[in-house]
Coordinates of C-alpha atoms in Angstrom, one line a residue:
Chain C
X1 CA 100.0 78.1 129.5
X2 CA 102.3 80.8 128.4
X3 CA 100.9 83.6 127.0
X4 CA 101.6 84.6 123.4
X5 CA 104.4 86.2 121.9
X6 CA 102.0 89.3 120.3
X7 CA 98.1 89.2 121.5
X8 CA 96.3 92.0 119.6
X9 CA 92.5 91.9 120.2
X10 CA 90.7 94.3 118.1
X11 CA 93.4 96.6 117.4
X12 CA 92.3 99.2 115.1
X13 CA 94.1 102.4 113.4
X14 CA 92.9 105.2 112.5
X15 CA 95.2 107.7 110.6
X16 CA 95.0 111.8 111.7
X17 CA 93.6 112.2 108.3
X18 CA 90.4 110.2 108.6
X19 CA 91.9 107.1 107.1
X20 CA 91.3 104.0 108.1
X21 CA 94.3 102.2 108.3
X22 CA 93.5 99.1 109.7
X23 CA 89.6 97.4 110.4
X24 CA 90.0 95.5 113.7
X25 CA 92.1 93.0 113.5
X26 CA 92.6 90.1 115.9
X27 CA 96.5 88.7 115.7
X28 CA 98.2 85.8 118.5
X29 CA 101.6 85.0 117.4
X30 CA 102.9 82.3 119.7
X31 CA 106.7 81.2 120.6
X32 CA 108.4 79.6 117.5
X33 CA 106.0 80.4 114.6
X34 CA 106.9 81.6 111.7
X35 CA 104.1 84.1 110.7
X36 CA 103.8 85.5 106.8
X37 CA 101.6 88.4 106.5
X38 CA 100.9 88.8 102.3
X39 CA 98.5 91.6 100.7
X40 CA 98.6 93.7 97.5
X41 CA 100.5 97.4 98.9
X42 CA 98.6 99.7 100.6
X43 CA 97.1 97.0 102.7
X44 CA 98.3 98.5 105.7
X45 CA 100.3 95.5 106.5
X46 CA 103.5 98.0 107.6
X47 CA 100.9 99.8 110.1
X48 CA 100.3 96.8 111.4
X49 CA 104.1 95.9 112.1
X50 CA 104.3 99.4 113.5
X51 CA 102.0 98.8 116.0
X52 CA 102.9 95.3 117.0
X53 CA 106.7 97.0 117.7
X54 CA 104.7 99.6 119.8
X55 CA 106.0 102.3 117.6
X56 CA 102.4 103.5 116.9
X57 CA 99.4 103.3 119.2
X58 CA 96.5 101.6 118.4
X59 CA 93.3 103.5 118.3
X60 CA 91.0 101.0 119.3
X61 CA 91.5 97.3 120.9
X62 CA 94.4 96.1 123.1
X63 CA 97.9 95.2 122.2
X64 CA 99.8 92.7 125.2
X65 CA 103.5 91.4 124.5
X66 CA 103.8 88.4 126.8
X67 CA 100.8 89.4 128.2
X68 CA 102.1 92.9 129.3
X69 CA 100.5 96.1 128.0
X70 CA 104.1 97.5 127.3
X71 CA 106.5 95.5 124.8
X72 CA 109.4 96.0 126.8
X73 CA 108.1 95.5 129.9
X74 CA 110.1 92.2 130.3
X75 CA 114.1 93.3 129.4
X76 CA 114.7 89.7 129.0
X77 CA 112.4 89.4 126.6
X78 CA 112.9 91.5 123.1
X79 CA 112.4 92.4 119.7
X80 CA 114.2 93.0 116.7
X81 CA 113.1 94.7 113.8
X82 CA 114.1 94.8 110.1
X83 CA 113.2 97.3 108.0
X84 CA 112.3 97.3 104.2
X85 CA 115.8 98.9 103.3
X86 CA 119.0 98.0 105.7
X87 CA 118.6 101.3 107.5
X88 CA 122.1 101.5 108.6
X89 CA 124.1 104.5 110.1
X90 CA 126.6 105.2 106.9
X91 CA 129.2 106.4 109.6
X92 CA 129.7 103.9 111.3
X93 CA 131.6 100.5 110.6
X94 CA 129.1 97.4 110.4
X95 CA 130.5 96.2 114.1
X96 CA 129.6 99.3 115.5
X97 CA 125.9 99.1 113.5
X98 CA 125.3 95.8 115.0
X99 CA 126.4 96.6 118.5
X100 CA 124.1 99.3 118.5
X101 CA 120.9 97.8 120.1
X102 CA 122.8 96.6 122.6
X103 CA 124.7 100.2 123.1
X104 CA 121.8 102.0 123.5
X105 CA 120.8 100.1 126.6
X106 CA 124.1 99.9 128.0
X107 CA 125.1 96.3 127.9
X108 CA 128.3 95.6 129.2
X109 CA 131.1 96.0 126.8
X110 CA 132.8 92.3 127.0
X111 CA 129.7 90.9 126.7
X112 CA 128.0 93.3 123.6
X113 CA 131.3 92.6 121.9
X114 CA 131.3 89.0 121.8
X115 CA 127.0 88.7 120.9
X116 CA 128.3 91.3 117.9
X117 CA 130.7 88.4 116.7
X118 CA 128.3 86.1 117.1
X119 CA 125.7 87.6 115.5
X120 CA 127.9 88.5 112.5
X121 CA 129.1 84.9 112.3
X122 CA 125.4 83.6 111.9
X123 CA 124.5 85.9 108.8
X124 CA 127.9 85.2 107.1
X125 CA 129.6 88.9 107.7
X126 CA 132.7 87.7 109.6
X127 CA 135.0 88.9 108.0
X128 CA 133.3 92.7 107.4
X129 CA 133.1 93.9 110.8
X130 CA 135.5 96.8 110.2
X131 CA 134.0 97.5 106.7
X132 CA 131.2 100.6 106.1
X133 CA 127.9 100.1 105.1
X134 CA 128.7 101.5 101.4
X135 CA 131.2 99.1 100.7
X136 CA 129.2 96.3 100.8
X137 CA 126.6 95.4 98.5
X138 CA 122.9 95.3 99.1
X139 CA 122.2 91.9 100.0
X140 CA 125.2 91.9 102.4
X141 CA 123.8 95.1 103.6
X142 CA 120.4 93.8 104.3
X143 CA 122.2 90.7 106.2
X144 CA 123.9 93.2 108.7
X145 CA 120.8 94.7 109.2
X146 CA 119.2 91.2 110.2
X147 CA 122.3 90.9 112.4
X148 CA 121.2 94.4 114.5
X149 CA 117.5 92.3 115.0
X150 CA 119.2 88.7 116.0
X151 CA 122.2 90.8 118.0
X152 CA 119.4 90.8 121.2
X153 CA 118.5 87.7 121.2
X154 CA 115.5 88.8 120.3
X155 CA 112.4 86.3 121.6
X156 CA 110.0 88.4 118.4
X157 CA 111.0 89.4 114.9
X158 CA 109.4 91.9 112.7
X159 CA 110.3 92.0 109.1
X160 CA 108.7 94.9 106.9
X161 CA 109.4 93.5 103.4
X162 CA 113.1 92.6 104.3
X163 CA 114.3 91.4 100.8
X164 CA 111.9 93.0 98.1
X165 CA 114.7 95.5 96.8
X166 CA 117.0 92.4 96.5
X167 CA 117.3 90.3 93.2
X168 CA 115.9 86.9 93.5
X169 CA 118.9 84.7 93.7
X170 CA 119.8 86.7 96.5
X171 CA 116.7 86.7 98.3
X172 CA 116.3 83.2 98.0
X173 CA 119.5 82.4 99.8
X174 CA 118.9 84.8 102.5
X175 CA 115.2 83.1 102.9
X176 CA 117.3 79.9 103.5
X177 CA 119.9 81.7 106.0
X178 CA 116.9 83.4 108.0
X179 CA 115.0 80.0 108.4
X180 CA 118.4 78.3 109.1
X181 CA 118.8 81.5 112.2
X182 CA 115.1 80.4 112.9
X183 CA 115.3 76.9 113.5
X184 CA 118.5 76.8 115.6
X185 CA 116.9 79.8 117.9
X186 CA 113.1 80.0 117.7
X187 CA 112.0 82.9 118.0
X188 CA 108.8 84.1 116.9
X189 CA 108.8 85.4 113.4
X190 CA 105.9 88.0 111.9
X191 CA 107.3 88.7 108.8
X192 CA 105.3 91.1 106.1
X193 CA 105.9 90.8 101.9
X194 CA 103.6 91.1 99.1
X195 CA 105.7 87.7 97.6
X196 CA 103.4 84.4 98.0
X197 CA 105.5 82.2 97.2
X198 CA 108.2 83.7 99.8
X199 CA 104.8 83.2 102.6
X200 CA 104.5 80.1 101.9
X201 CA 108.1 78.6 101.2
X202 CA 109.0 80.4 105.4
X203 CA 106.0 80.4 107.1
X204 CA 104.1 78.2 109.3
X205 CA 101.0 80.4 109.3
X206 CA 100.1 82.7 105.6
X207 CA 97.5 85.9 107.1
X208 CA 96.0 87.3 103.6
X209 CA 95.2 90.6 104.5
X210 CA 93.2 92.7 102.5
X211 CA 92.8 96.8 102.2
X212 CA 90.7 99.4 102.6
X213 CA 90.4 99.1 106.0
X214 CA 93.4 96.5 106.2
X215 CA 92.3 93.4 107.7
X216 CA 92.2 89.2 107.8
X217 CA 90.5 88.0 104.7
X218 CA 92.2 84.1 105.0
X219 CA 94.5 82.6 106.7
X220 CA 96.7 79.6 105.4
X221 CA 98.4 76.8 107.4
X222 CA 101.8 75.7 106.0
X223 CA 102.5 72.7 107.7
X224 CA 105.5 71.1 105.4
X225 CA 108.2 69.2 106.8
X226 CA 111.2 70.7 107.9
X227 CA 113.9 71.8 106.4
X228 CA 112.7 73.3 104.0
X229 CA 114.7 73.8 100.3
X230 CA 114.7 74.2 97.0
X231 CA 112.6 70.9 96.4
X232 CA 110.0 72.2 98.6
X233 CA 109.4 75.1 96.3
X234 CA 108.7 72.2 93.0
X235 CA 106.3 70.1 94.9
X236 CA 102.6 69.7 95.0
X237 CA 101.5 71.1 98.2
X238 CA 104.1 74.2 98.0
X239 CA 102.0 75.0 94.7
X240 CA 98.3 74.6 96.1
X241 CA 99.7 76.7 99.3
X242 CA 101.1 79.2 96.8
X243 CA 97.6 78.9 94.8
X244 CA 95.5 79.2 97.2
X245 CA 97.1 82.6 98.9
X246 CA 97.6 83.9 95.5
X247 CA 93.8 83.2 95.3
X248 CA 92.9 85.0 98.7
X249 CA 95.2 88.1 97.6
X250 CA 93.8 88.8 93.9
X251 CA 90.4 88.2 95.5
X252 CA 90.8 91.0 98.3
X253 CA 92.6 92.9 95.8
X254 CA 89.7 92.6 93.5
X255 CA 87.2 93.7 96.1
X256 CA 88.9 96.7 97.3
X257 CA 88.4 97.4 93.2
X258 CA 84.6 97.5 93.4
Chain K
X1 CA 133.4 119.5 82.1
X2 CA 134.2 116.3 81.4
X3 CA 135.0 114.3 84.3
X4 CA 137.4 112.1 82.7
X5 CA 140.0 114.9 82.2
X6 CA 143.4 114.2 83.3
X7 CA 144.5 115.2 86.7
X8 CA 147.1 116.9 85.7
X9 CA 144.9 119.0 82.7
X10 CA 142.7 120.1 86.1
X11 CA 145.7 122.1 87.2
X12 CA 147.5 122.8 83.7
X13 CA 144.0 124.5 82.5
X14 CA 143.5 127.6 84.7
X15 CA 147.4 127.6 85.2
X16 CA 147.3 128.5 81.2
X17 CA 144.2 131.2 81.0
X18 CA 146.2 133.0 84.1
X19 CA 149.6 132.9 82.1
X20 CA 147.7 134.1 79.0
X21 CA 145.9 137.3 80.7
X22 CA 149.1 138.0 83.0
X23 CA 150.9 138.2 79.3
X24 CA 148.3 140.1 77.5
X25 CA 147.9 142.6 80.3
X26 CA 151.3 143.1 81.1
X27 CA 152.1 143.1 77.3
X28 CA 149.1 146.0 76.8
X29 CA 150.4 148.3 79.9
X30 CA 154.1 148.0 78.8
X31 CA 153.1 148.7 74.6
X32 CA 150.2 151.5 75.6
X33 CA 152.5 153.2 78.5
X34 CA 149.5 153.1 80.7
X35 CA 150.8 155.3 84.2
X36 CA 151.2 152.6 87.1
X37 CA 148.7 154.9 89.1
X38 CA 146.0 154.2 86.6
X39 CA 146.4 150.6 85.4
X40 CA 149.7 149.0 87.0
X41 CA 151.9 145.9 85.8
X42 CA 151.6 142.5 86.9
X43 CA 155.1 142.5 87.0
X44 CA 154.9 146.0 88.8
X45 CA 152.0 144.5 91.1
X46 CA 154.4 141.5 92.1
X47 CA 157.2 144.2 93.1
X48 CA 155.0 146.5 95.3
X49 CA 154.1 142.9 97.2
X50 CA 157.6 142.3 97.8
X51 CA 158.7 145.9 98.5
X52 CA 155.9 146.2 101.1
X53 CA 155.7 143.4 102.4
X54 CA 156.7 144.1 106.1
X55 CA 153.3 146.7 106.1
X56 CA 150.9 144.3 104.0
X57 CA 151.8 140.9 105.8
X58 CA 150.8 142.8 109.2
X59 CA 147.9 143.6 107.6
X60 CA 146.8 140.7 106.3
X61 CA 147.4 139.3 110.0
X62 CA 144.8 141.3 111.0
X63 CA 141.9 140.9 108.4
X64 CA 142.6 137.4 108.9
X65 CA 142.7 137.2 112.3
X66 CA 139.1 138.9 112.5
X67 CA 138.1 136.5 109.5
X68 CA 139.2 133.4 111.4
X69 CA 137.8 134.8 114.8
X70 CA 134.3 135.6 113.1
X71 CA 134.8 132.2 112.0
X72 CA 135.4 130.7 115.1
X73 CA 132.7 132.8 116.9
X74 CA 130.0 132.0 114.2
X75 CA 130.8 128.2 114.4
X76 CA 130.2 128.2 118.4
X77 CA 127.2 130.3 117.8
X78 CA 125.3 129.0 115.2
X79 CA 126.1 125.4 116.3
X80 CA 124.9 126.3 119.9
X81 CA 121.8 127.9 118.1
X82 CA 120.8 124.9 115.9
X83 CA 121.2 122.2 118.8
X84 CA 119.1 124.5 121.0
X85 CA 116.2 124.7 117.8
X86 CA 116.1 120.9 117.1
X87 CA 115.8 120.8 121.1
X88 CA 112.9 122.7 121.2
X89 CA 110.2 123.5 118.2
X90 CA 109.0 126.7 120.2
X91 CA 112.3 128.1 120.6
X92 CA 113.2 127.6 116.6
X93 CA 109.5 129.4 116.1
X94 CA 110.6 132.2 118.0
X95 CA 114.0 132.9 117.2
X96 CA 114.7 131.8 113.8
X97 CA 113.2 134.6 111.8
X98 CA 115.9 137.0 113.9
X99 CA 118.1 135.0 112.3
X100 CA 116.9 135.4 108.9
X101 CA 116.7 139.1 110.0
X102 CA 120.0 139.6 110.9
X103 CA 120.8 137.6 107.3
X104 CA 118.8 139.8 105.5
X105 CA 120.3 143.0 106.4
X106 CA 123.4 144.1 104.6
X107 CA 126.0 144.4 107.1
X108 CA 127.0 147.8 105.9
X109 CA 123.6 148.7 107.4
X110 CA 124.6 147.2 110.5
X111 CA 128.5 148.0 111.2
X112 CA 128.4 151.9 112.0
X113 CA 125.7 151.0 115.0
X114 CA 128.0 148.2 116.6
X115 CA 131.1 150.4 115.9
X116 CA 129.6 153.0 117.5
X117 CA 128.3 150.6 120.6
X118 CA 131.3 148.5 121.4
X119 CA 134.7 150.1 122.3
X120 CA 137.2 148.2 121.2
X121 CA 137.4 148.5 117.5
X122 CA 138.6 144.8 117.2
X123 CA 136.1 143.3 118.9
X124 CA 133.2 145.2 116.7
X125 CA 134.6 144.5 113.6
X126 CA 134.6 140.5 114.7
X127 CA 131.5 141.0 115.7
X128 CA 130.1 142.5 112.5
X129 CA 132.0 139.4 110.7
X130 CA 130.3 136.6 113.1
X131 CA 126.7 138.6 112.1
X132 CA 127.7 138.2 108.6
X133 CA 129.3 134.5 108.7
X134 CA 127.0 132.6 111.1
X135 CA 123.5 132.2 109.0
X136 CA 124.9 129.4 106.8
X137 CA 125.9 127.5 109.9
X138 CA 122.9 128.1 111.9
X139 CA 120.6 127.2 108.5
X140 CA 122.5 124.3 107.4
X141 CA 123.3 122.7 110.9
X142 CA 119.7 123.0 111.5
X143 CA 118.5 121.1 108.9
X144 CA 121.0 118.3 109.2
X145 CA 119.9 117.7 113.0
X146 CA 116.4 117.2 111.2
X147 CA 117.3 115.1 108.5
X148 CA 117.4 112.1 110.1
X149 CA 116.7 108.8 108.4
X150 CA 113.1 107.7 109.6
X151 CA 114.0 104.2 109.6
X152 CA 116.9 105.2 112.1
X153 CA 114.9 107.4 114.1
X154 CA 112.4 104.8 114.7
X155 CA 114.8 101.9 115.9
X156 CA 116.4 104.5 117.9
X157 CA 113.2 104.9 119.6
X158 CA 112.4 100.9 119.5
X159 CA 115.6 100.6 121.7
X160 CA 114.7 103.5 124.0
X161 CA 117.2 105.4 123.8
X162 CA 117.5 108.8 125.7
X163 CA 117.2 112.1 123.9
X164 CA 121.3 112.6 124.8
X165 CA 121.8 109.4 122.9
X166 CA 119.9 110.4 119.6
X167 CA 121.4 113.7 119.9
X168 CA 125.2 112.0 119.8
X169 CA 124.8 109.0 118.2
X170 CA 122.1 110.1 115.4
X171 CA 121.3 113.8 114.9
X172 CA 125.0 115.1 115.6
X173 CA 126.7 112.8 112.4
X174 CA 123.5 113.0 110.2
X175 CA 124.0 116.4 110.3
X176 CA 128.2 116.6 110.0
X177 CA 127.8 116.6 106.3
X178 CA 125.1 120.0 106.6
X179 CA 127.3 121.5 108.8
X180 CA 130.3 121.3 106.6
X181 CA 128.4 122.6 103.7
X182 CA 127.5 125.7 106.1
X183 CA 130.8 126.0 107.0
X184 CA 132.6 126.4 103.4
X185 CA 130.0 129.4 102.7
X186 CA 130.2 130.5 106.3
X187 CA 134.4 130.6 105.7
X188 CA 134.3 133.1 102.4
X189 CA 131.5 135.1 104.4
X190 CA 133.6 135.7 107.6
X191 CA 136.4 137.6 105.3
X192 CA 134.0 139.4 103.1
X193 CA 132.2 140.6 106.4
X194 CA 136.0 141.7 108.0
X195 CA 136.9 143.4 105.0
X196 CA 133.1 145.7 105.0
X197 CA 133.4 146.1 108.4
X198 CA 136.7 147.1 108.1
X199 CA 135.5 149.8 105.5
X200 CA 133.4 151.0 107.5
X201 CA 135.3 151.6 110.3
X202 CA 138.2 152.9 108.7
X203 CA 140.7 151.5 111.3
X204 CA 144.3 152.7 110.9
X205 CA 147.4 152.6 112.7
X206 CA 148.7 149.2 114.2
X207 CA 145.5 147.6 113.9
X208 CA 144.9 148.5 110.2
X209 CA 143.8 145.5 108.4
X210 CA 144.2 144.7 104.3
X211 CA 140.7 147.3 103.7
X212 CA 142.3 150.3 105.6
X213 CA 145.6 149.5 103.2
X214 CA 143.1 149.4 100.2
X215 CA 141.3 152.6 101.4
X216 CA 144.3 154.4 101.9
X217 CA 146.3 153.0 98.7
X218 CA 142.9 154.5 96.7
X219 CA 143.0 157.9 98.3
X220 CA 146.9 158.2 97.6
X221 CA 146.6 157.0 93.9
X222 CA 149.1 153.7 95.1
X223 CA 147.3 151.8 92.5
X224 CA 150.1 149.1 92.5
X225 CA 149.4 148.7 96.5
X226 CA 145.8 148.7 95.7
X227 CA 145.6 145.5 93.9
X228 CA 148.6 144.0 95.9
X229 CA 146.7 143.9 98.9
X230 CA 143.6 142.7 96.5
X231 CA 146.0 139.8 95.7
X232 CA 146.0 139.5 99.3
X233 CA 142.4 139.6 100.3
X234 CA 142.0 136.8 97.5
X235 CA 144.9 134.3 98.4
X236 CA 142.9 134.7 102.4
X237 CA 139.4 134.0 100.6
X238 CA 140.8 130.6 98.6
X239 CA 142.7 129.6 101.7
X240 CA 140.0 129.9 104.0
X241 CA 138.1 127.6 101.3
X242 CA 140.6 125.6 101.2
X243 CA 140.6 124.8 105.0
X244 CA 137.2 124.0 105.4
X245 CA 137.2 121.9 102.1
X246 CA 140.0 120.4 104.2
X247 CA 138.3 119.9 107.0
X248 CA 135.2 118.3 105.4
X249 CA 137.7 115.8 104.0
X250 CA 138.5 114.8 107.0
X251 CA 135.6 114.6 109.0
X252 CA 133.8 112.9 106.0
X253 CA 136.0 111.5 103.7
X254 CA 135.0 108.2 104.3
X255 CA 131.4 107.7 104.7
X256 CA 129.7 110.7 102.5
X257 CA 129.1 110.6 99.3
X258 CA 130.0 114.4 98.5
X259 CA 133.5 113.5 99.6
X260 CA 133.8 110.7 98.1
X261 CA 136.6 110.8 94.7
X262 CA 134.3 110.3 91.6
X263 CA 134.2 107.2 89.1
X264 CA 137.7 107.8 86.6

């Protein structure tokens, strides 16, 4: 059996300061989920991104990327990243912003050039390779930042609260455009917002996570048909999903209270 | 000021308060008979330029050719100086309050030692320019190569890349737009530091730059000389300004917001 995608087992994080960040916490994402991490701010759930991108260390437990202590043990194997805001270098064009995973570890020219177009062409930015990041307008900014994640072929995504600054017409089509990436390539997804009813309208898997130490406090299969669209968000189950996380949140939310 | 005034208005404006206090002065000399040697002319300014032009153009070759030196010298220095202190925290620790030193001292303080120290009078009076000229650059470049957008920083890091490649790709144009900031104070510094050091040494002969002419014009009561090489000194601050606005422009003008031409 393969391993998973992410294995943490007991990973723990304890902040300079004293604070604990995140309780231990025990995470498997496997190839092709699709996994929603929901919690009221401050939950630590972008400390617990951080450390499944290995750009913090845990203080306690283990972390394995396909079973490797190291995430980029495997080069054929990556991740992509997407921050909360698009995070892109305002000096250069939005070509040269895609292309630069792929600059950085020295890909062959040809080749980088051609995964940049294609990467462009699958989050609808064609025709903008030659514009700069200030001439294009937030949500467009936001897709050329999902663009830098997918330009790796990435086999794990990590999205920290991709759309919250965008309005929700916007977000809602770029929802439908990620899952539409998603489907046709399948990676793994871990993808962190304090929306529920974005958790549950992507996701195959909704962690609640609750803070003050962050941690698990329910977890929530989505198992709807596929594809998903706008009728999925009016129907029954989508609203007793949506309930039932909204449920778990106010709950941990309410206990951190006391 | 409004920002919605017309182009044109930008220009007309100051255009019209010079042509008003040109008049009035010129209007006041001629009606009061003030001596040329006490208060001269505009009119009597604009002659002496012309007259002695052949002396004050050499001289303004020279204070600006120490200016743009200084200029040169402090941008090589202070660049080399702020790479080196984002490099290494223990080198910034230990070095960076010399710099702040060297700021803090007026240069007047400074100029009669290094005249005294290096021979060539040219070469001191550059230096004592580049002392005066490179604090802005070190200051500001240094804080660019630090203000690097975390979120950048970190998928730099994410995608391994070497500490040559976050220097070029990352630090270098986050901190183009400090740099040229520095660089626009760092330009009027280089000729105010010329022109003190210049005072100070009291260089005449071939190598006398526009101070020595202002020195001497003061001592031999050529008051219309005076402000003509005043003129001089000015017209070599707001070019030098204007270069370095210039060059921001280019380097910048698309991507930054400070270059950027604002909402009409």
């Amino acid at each position: 059996m393969t391993p998973p995608v992410v294995h943490a087992r007991g990973v723990a994080k304890r902040f300079r300061d004293g604070t604990e960040a995140l309780a231990p916490v025990d995470l498997a994402v496997h190839e092709g989920e699709f996994v929603a991490v929901v919690g009221p701010s401050g939950c630590g759930k972008t400390t617990l991104l951080n450390l499944l991108a290995g750009l913090a260390r845990p203080t306690a437990g283990t972390l394995l990327w396909w079973g490797a202590p190291r995430p980029d043990a495997d080069r054929s194997r990556r991740f992509g990243y997407v921050f909360q805001s698009p995070t892109l270098m305002p000096w250069a064009d939005i070509a040269t912003n895609v292309l630069l995973p792929l600059d950085l570890s020295g890909a062959p020219r040809a080749e980088a050039e051609r995964a940049v177009a294609e990467a462009l062409a699958l989050v609808a930015l064609d025709g903008f390779a030659g514009h700069l990041p200030r001439e294009l307008s937030g949500g467009m900014q936001m897709r050329a930042s999902i663009a830098r994640a997918l330009v790796t072929r990435p086999a794990l995504l990590l999205m920290d609260e991709p759309f919250a600054a965008l309005d929700d017409f916007t977000r809602q089509r770029l929802d439908d455009e990620l899952l539409a990436v998603w489907r046709a390539r399948r990676f793994a997804v871990v993808f962190v917002t304090h929306n529920v009813a974005e958790a549950v309208y992507l996701s195959t898997r909704v962690l609640v996570m609750g803070p003050r130490p962050g941690r698990f406090v329910d977890e929530v299969a989505v198992d709807a048909p596929w594809p998903r669209g706008d009728d999925f968000r009016t129907t029954t189950a989508f609203a007793a999903l949506a309930r039932r996380v909204t449920r778990a949140v106010a709950a941990a939310a309410a206990g951190d209270a006391h | 000021m409004r920002t919605d005034a017309p182009r044109a208005l930008r220009y007309a404006a100051p255009l019209a308060v010079a042509a008003v206090v040109l008049g009035l002065w010129e209007a006041a000399v001629r009606l009061n008979d003030v001596p040329t040697w006490l208060v001269p002319a505009p009119s009597r300014i604009v002659a002496t330029l012309f007259e002695d032009r052949a002396l004050l153009l050499d001289s303004l070759a020279v204070t600006l050719g120490i200016a743009l030196a200084a200029l040169a010298l402090a941008v090589v220095l202070g660049v080399t100086a702020a790479l080196l202190f984002v490099q290494s925290r223990w080198l910034e620790v230990s070095l960076f309050p010399y710099a702040v030193l060297l700021q803090v001292t007026p240069i007047v303080a400074i100029a009669p030692l290094i005249i005294i120290w290096v021979k060539d009078t040219r070469v001191a009076l550059v230096m004592c320019a580049t002392v005066v000229a490179i604090f802005p650059i070190i200051s500001n470049t240094t804080l660019g190569l630090r203000s690097v957008d975390p979120g950048l920083a970190a998928l730099f890091r994410m995608n391994r890349a070497s500490r040559w490649q976050v220097l070029a790709r990352l630090r270098i144009p986050s901190a183009l737009p400090y740099f040229f900031g520095g660089l626009r104070i760092a330009s009027g510094l280089a000729l105010i530091g010329a022109v003190v050091a210049e005072f100070v040494a009291g260089t005449g002969g071939a190598g006398a730059g526009l101070a020595y002419q202002i020195l001497l014009a003061g001592i031999q009561l050529n008051v219309p000389r005076l402000f003509a090489a005043l003129v001089l000194i000015a017209a070599a601050g707001v070019a030098l300004f204007g270069a370095s606005v210039l060059a921001a422009r280019l380097a910048l003008g698309r991507w930054h917001e400070s270059e950027l031409a604002p909402p009409d």
